[in-house]
Coordinates of C-alpha atoms in Angstrom, one line a residue:
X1 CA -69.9 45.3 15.1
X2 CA -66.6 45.5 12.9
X3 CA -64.9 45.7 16.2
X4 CA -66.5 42.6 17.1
X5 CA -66.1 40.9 13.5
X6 CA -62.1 41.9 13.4
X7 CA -61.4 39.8 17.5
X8 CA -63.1 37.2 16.2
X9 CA -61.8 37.2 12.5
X10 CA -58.0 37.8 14.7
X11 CA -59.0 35.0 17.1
X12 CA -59.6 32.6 14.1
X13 CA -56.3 33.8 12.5
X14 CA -53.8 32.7 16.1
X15 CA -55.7 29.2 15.6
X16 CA -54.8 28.9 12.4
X17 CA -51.2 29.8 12.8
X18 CA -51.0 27.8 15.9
X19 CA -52.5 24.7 14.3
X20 CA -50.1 25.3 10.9
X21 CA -47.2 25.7 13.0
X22 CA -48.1 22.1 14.8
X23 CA -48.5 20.7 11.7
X24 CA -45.5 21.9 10.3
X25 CA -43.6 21.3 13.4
X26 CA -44.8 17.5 13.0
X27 CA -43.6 17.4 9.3
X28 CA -40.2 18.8 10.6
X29 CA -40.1 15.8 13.1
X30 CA -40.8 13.2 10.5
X31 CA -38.5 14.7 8.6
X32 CA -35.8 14.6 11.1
X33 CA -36.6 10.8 11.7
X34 CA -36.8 10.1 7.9
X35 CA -32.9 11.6 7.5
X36 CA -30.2 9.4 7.8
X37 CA -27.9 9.7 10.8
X38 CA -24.5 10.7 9.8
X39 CA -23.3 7.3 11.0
X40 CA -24.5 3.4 10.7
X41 CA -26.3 2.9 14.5
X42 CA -24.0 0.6 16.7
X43 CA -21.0 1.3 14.5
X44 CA -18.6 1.1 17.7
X45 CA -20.0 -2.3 18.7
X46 CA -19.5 -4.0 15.0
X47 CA -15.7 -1.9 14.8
X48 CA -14.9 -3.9 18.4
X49 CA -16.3 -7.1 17.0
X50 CA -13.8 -6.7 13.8
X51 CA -11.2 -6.5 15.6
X52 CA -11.8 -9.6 18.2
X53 CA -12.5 -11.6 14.8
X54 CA -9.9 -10.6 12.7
X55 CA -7.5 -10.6 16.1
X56 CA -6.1 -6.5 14.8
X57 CA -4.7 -4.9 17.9
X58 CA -6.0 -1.4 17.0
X59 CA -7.0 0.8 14.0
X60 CA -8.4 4.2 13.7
X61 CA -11.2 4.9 11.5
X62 CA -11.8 8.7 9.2
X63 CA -15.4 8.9 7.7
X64 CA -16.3 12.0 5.1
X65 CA -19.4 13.0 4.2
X66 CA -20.6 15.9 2.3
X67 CA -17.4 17.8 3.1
X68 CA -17.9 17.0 7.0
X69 CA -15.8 14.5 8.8
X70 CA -18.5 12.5 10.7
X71 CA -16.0 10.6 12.2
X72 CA -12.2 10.5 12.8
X73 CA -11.9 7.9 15.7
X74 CA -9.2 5.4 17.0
X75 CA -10.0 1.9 18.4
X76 CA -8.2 -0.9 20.4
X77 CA -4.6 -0.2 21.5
X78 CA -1.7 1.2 19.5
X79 CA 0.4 -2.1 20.7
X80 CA -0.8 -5.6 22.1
X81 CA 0.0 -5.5 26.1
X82 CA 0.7 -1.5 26.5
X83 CA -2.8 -0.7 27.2
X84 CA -2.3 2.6 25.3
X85 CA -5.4 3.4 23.4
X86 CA -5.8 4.2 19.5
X87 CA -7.2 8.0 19.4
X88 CA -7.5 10.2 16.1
X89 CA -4.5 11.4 16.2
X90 CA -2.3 7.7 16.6
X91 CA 0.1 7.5 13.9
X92 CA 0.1 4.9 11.3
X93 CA 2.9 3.7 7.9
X94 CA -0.1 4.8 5.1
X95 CA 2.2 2.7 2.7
X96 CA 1.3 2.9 -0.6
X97 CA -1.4 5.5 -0.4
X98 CA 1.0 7.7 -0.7
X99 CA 1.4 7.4 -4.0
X100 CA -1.8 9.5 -4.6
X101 CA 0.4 12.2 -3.2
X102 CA 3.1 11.8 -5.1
X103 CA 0.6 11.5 -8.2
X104 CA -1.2 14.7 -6.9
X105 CA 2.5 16.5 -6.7
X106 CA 3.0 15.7 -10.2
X107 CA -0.6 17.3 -10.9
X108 CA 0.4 20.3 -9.1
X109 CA 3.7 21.1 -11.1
X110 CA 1.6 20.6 -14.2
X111 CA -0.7 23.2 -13.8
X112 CA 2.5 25.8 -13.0
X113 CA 3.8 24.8 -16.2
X114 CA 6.7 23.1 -14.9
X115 CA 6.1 19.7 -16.7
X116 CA 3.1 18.2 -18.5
X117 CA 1.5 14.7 -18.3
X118 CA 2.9 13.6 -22.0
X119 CA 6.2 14.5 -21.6
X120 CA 8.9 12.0 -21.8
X121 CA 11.1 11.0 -18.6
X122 CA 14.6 11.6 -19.9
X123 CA 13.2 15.1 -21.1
X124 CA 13.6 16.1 -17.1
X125 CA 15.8 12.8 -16.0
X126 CA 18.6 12.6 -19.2
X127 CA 20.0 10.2 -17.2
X128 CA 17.3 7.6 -17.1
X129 CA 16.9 4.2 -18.7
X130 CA 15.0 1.4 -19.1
X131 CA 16.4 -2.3 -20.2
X132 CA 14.7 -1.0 -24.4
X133 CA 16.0 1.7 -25.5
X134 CA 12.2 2.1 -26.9
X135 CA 10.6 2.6 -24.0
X136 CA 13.0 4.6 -22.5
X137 CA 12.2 7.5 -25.1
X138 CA 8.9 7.1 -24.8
X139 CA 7.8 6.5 -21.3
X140 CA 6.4 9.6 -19.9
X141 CA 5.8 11.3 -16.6
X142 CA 1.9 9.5 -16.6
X143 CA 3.3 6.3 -17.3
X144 CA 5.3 6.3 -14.3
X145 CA 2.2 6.0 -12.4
X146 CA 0.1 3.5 -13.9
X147 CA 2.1 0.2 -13.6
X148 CA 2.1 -0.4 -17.7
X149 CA 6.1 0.1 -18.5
X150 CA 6.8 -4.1 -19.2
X151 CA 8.7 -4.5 -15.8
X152 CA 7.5 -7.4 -13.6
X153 CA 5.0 -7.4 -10.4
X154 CA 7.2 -5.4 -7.7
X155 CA 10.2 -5.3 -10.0
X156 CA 13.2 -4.5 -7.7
X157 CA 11.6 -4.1 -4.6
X158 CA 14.8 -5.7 -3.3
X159 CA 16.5 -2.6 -4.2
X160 CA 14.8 -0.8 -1.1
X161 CA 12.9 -3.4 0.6
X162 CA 14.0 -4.5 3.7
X163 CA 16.7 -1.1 4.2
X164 CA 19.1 -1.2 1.6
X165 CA 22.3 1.0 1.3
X166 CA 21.8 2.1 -2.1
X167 CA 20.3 6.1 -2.6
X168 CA 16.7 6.8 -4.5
X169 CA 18.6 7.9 -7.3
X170 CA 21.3 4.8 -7.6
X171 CA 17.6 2.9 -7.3
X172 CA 16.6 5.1 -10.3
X173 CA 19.8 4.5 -12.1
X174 CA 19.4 0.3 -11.7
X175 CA 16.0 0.3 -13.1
X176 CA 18.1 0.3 -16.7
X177 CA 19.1 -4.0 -15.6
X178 CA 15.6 -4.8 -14.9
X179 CA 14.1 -6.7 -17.8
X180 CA 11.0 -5.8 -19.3
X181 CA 8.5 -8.8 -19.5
X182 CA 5.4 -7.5 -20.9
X183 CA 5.3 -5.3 -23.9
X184 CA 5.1 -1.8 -23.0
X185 CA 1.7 -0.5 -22.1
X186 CA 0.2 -3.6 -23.1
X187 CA -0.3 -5.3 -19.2
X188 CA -0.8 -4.0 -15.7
X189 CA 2.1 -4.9 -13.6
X190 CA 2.4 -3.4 -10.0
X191 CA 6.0 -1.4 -9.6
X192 CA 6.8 0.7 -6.6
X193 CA 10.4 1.5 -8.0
X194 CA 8.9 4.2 -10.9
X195 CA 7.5 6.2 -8.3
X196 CA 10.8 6.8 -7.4
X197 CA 11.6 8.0 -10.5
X198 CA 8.4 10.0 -10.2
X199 CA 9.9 11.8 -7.2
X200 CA 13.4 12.3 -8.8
X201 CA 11.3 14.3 -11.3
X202 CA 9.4 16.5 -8.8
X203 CA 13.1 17.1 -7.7
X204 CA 14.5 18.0 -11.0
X205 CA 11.5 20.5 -11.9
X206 CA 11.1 22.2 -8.8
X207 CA 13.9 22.2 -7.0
X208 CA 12.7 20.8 -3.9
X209 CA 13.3 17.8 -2.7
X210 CA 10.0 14.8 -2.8
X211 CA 9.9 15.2 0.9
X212 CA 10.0 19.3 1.3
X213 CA 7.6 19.3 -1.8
X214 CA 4.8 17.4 -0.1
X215 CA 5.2 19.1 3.1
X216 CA 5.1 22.7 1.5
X217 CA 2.5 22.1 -1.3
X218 CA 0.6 19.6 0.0
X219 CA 0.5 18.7 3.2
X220 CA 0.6 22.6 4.7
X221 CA -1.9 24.0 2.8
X222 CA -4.5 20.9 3.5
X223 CA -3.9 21.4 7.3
X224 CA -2.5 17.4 7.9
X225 CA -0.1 19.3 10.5
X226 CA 0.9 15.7 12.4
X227 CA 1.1 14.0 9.1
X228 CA 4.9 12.8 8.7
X229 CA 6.9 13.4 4.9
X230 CA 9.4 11.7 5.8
X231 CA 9.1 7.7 7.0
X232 CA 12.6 8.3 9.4
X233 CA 10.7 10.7 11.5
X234 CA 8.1 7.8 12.6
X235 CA 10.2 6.2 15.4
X236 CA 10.2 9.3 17.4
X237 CA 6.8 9.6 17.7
X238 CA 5.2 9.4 20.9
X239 CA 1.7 8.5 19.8
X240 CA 2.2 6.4 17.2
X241 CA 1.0 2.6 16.3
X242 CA 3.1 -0.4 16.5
X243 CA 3.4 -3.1 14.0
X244 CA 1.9 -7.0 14.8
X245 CA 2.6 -9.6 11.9
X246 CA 0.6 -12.8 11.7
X247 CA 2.6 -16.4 11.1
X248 CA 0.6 -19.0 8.7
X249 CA -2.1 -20.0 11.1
X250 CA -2.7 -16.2 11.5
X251 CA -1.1 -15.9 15.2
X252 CA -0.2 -12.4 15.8
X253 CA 3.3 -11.0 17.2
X254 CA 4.9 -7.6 17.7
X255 CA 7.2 -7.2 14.9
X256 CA 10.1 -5.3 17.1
X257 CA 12.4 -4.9 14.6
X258 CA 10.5 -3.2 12.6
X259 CA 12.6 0.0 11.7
X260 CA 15.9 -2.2 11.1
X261 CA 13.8 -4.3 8.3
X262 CA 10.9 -2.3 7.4
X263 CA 11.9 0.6 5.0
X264 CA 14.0 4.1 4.9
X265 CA 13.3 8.0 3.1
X266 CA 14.1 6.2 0.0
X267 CA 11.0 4.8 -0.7
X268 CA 9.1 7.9 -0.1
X269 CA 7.4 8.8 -2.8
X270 CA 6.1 4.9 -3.3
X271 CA 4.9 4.4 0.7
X272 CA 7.1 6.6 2.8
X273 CA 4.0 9.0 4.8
X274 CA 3.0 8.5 8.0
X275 CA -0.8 9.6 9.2
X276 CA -3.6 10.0 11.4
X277 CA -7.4 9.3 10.7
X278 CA -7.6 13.2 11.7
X279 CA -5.4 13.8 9.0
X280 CA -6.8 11.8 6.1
X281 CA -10.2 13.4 6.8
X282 CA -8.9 16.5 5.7
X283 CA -7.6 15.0 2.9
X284 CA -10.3 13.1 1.7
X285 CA -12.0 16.6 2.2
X286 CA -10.0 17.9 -0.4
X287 CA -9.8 15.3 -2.7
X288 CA -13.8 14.7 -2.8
X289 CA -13.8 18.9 -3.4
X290 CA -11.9 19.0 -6.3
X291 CA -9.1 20.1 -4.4
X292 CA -10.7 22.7 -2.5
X293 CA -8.7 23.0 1.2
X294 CA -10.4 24.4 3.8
X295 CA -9.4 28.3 3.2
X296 CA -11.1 28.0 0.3
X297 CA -7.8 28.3 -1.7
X298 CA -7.6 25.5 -4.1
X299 CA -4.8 22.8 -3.9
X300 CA -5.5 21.7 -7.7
X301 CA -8.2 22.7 -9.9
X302 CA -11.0 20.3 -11.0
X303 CA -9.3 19.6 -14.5
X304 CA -6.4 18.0 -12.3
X305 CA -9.1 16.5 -9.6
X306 CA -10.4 14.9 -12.8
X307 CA -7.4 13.6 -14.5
X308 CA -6.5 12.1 -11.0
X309 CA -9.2 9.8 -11.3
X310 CA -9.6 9.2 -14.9
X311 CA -8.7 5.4 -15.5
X312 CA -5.7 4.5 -17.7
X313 CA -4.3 1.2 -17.2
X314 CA -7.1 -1.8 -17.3
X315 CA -6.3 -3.9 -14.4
X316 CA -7.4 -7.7 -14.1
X317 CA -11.4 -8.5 -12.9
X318 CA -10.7 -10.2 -9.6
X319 CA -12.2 -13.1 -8.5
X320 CA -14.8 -12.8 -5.7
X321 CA -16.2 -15.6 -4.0
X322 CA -19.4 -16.1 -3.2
X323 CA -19.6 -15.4 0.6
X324 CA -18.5 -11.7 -0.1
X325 CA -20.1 -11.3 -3.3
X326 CA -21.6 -7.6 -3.0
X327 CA -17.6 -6.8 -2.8
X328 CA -17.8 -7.8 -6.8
X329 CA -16.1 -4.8 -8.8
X330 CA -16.0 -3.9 -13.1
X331 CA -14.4 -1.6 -14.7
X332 CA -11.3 -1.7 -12.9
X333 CA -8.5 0.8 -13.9
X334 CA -5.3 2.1 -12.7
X335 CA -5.5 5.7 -12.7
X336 CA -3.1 8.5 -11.5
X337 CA -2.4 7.0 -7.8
X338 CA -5.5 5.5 -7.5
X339 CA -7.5 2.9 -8.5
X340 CA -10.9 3.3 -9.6
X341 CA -14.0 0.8 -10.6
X342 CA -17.7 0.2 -10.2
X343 CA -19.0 -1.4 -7.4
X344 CA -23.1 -1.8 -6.7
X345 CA -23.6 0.6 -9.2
X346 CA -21.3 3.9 -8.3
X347 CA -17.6 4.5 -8.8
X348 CA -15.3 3.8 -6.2
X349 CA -11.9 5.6 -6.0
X350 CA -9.4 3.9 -4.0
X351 CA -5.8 2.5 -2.6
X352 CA -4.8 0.1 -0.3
X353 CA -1.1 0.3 1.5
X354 CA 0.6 -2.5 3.1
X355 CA 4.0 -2.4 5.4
X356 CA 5.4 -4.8 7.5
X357 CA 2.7 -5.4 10.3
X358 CA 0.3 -2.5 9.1
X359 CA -2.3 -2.1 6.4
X360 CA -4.8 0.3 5.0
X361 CA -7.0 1.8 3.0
X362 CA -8.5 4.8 1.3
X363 CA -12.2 4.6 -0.5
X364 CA -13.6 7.3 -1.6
X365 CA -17.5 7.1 -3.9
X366 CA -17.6 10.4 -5.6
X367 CA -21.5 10.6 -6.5
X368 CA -22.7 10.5 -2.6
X369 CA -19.7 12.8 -1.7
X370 CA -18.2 10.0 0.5
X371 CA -15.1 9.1 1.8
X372 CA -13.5 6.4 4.2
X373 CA -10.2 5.6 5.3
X374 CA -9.4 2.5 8.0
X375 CA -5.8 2.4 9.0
X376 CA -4.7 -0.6 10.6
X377 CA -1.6 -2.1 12.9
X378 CA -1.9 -5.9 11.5
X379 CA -1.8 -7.3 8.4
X380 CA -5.6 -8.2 7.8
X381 CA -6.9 -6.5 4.3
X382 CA -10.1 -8.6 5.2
X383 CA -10.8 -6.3 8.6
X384 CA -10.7 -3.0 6.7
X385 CA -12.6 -4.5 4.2
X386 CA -15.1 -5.1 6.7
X387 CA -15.4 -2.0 8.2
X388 CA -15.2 -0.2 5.0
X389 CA -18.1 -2.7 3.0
X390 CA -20.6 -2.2 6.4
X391 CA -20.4 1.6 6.0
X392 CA -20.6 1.8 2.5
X393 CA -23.8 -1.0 2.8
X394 CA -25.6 2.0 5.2
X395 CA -24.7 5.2 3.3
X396 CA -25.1 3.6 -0.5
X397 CA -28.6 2.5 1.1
X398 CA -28.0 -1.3 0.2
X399 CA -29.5 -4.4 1.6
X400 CA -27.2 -5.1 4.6
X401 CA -25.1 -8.1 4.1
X402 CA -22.6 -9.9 7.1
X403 CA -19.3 -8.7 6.1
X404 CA -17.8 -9.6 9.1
X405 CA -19.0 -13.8 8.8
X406 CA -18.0 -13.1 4.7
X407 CA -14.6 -11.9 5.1
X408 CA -13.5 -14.1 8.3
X409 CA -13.8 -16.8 5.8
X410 CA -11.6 -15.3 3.0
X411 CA -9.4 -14.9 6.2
X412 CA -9.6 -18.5 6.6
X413 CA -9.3 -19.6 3.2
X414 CA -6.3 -17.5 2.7
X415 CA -4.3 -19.2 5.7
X416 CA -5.3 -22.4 4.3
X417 CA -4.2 -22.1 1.0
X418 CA -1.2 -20.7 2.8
X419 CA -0.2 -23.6 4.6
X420 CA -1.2 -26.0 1.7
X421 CA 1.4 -24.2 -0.5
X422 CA 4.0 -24.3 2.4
X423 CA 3.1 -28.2 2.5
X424 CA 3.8 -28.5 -1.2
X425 CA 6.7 -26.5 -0.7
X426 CA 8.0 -28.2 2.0
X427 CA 7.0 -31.8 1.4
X428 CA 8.2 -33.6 -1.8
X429 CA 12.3 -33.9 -0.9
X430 CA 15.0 -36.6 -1.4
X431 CA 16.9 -36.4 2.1
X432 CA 19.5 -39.0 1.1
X433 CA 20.7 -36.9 -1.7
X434 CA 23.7 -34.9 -1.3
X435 CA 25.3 -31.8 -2.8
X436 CA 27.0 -32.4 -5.7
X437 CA 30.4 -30.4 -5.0
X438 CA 32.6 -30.2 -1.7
X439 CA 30.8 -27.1 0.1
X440 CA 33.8 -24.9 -0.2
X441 CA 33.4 -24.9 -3.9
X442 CA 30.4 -23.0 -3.4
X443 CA 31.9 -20.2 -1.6
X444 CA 32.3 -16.9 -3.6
X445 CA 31.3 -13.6 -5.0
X446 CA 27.7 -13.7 -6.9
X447 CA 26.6 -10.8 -9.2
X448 CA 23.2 -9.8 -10.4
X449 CA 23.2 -6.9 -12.8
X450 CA 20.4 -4.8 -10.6
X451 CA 20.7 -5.7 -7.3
X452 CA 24.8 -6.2 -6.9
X453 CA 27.1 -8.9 -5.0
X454 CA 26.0 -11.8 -2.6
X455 CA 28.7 -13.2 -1.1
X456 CA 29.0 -16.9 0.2
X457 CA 31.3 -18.1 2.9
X458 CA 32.8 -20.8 4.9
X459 CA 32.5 -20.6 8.7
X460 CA 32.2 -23.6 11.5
X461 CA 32.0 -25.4 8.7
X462 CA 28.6 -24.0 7.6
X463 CA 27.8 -21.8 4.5
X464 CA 27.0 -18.3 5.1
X465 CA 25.2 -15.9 2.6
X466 CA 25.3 -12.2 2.4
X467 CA 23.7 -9.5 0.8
X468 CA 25.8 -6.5 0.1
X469 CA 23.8 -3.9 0.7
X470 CA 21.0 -5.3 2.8
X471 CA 22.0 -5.7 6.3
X472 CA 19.4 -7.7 7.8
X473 CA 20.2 -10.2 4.9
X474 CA 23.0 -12.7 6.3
X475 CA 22.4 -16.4 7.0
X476 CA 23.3 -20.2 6.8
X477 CA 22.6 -22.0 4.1
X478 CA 21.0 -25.7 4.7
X479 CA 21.0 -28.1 2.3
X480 CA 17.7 -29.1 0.9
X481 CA 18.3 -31.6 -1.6
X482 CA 20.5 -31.9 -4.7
X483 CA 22.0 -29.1 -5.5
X484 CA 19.6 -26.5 -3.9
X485 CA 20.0 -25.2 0.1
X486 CA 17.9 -23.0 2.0
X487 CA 19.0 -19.9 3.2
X488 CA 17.9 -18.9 6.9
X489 CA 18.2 -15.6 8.0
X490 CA 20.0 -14.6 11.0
X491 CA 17.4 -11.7 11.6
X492 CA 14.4 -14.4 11.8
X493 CA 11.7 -11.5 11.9
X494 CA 12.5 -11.0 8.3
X495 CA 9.9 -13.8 7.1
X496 CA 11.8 -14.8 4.0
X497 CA 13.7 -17.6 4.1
X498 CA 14.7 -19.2 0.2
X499 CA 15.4 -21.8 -1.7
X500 CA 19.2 -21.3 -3.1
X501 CA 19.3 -23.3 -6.2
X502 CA 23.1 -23.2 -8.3
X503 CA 23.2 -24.4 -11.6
X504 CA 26.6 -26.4 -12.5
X505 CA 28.3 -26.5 -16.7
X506 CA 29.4 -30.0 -17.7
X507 CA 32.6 -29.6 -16.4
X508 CA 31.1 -29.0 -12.6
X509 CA 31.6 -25.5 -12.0
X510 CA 28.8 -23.2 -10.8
X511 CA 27.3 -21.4 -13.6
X512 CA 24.5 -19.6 -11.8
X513 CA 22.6 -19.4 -8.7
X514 CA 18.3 -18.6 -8.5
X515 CA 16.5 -17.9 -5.6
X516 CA 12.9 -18.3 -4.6
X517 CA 11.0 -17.7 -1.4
X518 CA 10.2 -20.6 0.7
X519 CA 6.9 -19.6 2.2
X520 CA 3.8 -18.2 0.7
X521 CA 3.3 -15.7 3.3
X522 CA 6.9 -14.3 2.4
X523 CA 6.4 -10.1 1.1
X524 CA 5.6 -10.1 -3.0
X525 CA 8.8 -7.2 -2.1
X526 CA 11.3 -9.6 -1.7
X527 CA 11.5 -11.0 -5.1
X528 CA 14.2 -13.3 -4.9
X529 CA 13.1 -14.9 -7.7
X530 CA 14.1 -11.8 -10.1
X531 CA 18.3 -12.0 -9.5
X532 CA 19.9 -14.3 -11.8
X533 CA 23.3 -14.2 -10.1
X534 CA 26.5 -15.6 -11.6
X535 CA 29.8 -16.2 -10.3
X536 CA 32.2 -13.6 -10.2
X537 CA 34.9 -15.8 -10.6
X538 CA 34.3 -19.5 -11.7
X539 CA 35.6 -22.1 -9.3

C-alpha cells in the first residue's frame, strides 16, 4: 500500500512538473514576443528609401544599445558610379564631432592634475589674446568650448577654411584682430577657431601634440583602431567615402577637389577626425558608460562623464515647423563638445559635423542607454535626421510619425528659400551703371588685420583678385554695378563667389573694400563678410 501510494503520489508529481514547465515555457514565449527587437522591423528598407529621397549616395549607420552595438552597418556606395559599397568599416570626415574629443582630452588632463576647468587661457598659453584685454584674462579653458567669448558666428573660419598657409598657432595668435560683438558670456555664437586654442593647450600641458594625444589617450584605449587623428591621412585610404555636394536645386556632384579646398591638420581639434560607424560604436559605448572602455579600464570617471554633458551656454529655441513637429526640442544648451536638450520628454546629447560634401551626426539619450550615429557622403542634415528621428520613434516607444515625407519637405523648403534669396541677390541691378574709377586704379595691396593681404591685378585687361594665403582663392572680378564687382573663382568647385564692394573718400580714392557671399548656399566658413580690408597704399 505505501508502495502503491508513493508511484502514484510520484506519478502525480512528473504531471505536475511537466504541465508547470509548459506553462512556464509558454510565459517564456510571450515573453520573448512581448520584448522589443533590438532593431525597428524593415529598418534596411526605410534606410534605402532615405537615401533614394534625399538622393545621399551612401552612409553608414552605428546603433548602441545597453552597452551592445546592435548595429554598425554601411549602405549605398562610397562614390556615385564606382559601385563600391558602404560597409562598417568605410571611412567618413566626422567634422565637428570631433570636438567632443577634443572637449573629452581637456577632461582627461584635468583629472591628472594637469589643468582644471576654471583656469584662465593665458595661465597655460601667455601668449594669447583676445581683441579686450578683459576677456583675455578671464576666458578659461571651459569657455573655449562653449561658443560664449563675444566673437561672431564662425569667426575666422577664413583663417583655415578652404587650406590656408597659416600654422594652428599663427591661427591662435590672429584671434587677438577679431572683434568681439557680443558681450562676453552673454550670447551663443558658434566658433571653430577656440578649439584651436583648445588644442594648443592640450599641447602646452602635456607635451604631446593634439593629434598624438587623441591617438594615445583616446582613441587606443577605446579600441577605434581605423579611426584617423589626423585629417591628412584620409586621402590614402583605401576604403574610404567620397564627397557629393548639391547646387541650389539640390542636384548632386562629386566634389573632386575636395582635398585641395576642403581642410588641412590645422583644424584638427575643431573637425579634423576621420571614422567608421564600427568605430563610433565603441565610442558611443564609452561615452553612454561613463567612460568605461571595453577592458574595463576607465577612459574618464563619471564626475568628468558628467561635466561633459552638463549644459553651460543657453543656445537659441529653434523653430520647427509643423510637418516635423515631434523633432521640437527645450532646454537647449551648449555643453562641453556637445549639445544637449529635451526632446519628447528625455535628454538628448548630441553634435552634428559638416565638411564639404559630407555630414553627420551623433545622438546619444542617456536614460534608455541609447546611442546613434549616421555618417553621411552628401550634404543632407534632413536624411540623418531621418534615420536618426525613425529609430529614436521605435526605441523611445512613441507614436510613429513619417519622417521621411516631414523632412523631404524641409529639404524642399530649404532649396526654395535658397533660390528665392539667390533671386533677390541676383535680381535688383543697374546694368548701365559703370565703375566709378578707371579699372587700374583699383589694382593694389588690401589688408585686413586677421586674415592678411588680398592683392588685385591688371591682366588681359581684366581684374584679378588674390588671397595670400589661400590658394584656391584667385579670380576675375566682374563688374556688378556701381562701384561693387563680383569675384569668380578660378577653382569653380569652391562655391563662393562674392560681391566686392570698395568704398571711395571725397577726393576718389579707395578707402576700403567689403565682401559678401553671393549665394545662400555659400559655407557659413567663408565669412567674407568679416574682413574690412583697406588699401595698403592709397591710389
Amino acid at each position: 500500500m505505501m508502495k502503491d501510494s508513493i508511484n502514484l503520489t510520484g506519478s502525480i508529481c512528473r504531471k505536475a512538473l511537466v504541465l508547470w514547465c509548459l506553462m512556464a515555457a509558454c510565459a517564456m514565449s510571450g515573453y520573448a514576443q512581448r520584448k522589443q527587437a533590438p532593431l525597428p522591423p524593415g529598418l534596411d528598407a526605410y534606410v534605402e528609401k532615405v537615401l533614394k529621397v534625399f538622393h545621399v549616395p551612401g552612409l553608414s549607420i552605428a546603433v548602441v544599445k545597453d552597452g551592445q552595438v546592435v548595429l554598425a552597418k554601411g549602405y549605398g556606395v562610397r562614390k556615385t558610379g564606382s559601385g563600391l559599397p558602404v560597409d562598417e568599416h568605410t571611412l567618413f570626415p566626422i567634422a565637428s564631432n570631433s570636438k567632443a574629443f577634443t572637449a573629452t582630452a581637456l577632461g582627461i588632463l584635468a583629472e591628472r592634475g594637469k589643468l582644471r576647468w576654471d583656469d584662465p587661457v593665458i595661465d597655460h598659453l601667455p601668449w594669447f589674446r583676445l581683441s579686450d584685454p578683459y576677456v583675455t584674462r578671464e576666458l578659461t579653458i571651459k569657455d573655449l568650448l562653449v561658443h560664449n567669448s563675444g566673437l561672431a558666428p564662425y569667426a575666422g573660419d577664413l583663417l583655415q577654411f578652404p587650406v590656408t598657409t597659416f600654422t594652428r598657432r599663427e591661427i591662435a595668435e590672429k584671434i587677438r584682430h577679431l572683434p568681439l560683438v557680443n558681450s562676453f558670456r552673454s550670447a551663443y555664437a558658434y566658433d571653430n577657431v577656440l578649439y584651436l586654442v583648445a588644442g594648443e593647450v592640450i599641447k602646452a600641458v602635456s607635451g604631446l601634440d593634439w593629434e598624438d594625444f587623441i591617438r594615445q589617450e583616446i582613441l587606443t584605449p577605446v579600441g577605434m583602431r581605423e579611426t584617423l587623428h589626423r585629417f591628412s591621412l584620409f586621402q590614402q585610404q583605401a576604403n574610404a567615402a567620397a564627397s557629393h555636394i548639391p547646387d541650389s536645386k539640390g542636384n548632386i556632384s562629386v566634389l573632386e577637389t575636395f582635398f585641395e579646398e576642403g581642410m588641412s591638420d590645422k583644424s584638427n581639434p575643431a573637425g579634423g577626425i576621420v571614422s567608421n560607424a564600427a568605430d563610433m560604436a565603441r565610442w558611443m559605448q564609452v561615452q553612454l558608460d561613463s567612460g568605461k572602455t571595453a577592458s574595463g579600464k576607465p577612459l574618464f570617471t563619471p564626475a568628468t562623464a558628467s561635466l561633459l554633458w552638463q549644459g553651460v551656454n543657453p543656445m537659441p529655441e529653434l523653430n520647427v515647423p509643423a510637418w516635423i513637429a515631434p523633432a521640437r526640442t527645450s532646454l537647449n544648451s551648449y555643453a562641453l563638445g556637445f549639445r544637449v536638450y529635451m526632446n519628447r520628454g528625455t535628454k538628448v546629447v548630441t553634435h552634428g559635423g559638416k565638411l564639404d560634401g559630407f555630414v553627420s551626426c551623433v545622438m546619444m539619450f542617456p536614460e534608455i542607454n541609447l546611442g546613434i550615429t549616421v555618417l553621411t557622403n552628401q550634404e543632407s542634415g534632413n536624411a540623418y535626421n531621418a534615420i536618426i528621428q525613425h529609430l529614436a520613434d521605435y526605441y523611445l516607444k512613441t507614436a510613429p510619425f513619417d519622417w521621411i515625407a516631414g523632412y523631404r519637405k524641409q529639404e524642399d523648403a530649404k532649396f526654395a528659400r535658397f533660390s528665392q534669396l539667390e533671386q533677390q541677390a541676383l535680381g535688383v541691378r543697374d546694368s548701365n551703371s559703370r565703375p566709378a574709377l578707371p579699372l587700374e586704379k583699383y589694382c593694389g595691396t588690401y589688408r585686413d588685420p586677421w586674415y592678411g593681404d588680398v592683392t588685385i591685378n591688371m591682366k588681359d585687361g581684366n581684374l584679378l583678385m588674390k588671397f595670400s594665403h589661400t590658394p584656391v582663392f584667385y579670380g576675375k572680378l566682374e563688374h556688378w554695378q556701381y562701384e561693387t564687382f563680383i569675384v569668380r573663382w578660378d577653382h569653380r568647385e569652391v562655391r563662393g563667389d562674392a560681391f566686392v564692394t570698395f568704398s571711395l573718400t571725397p577726393e576718389g580714392k579707395i578707402d576700403a573694400v567689403k565682401m559678401k557671399a553671393v549665394s545662400p548656399l555659400t559655407d557659413v566658413s567663408l565669412d567674407f563678410h568679416d574682413l574690412d580690408l583697406k588699401p595698403v597704399n592709397k591710389n
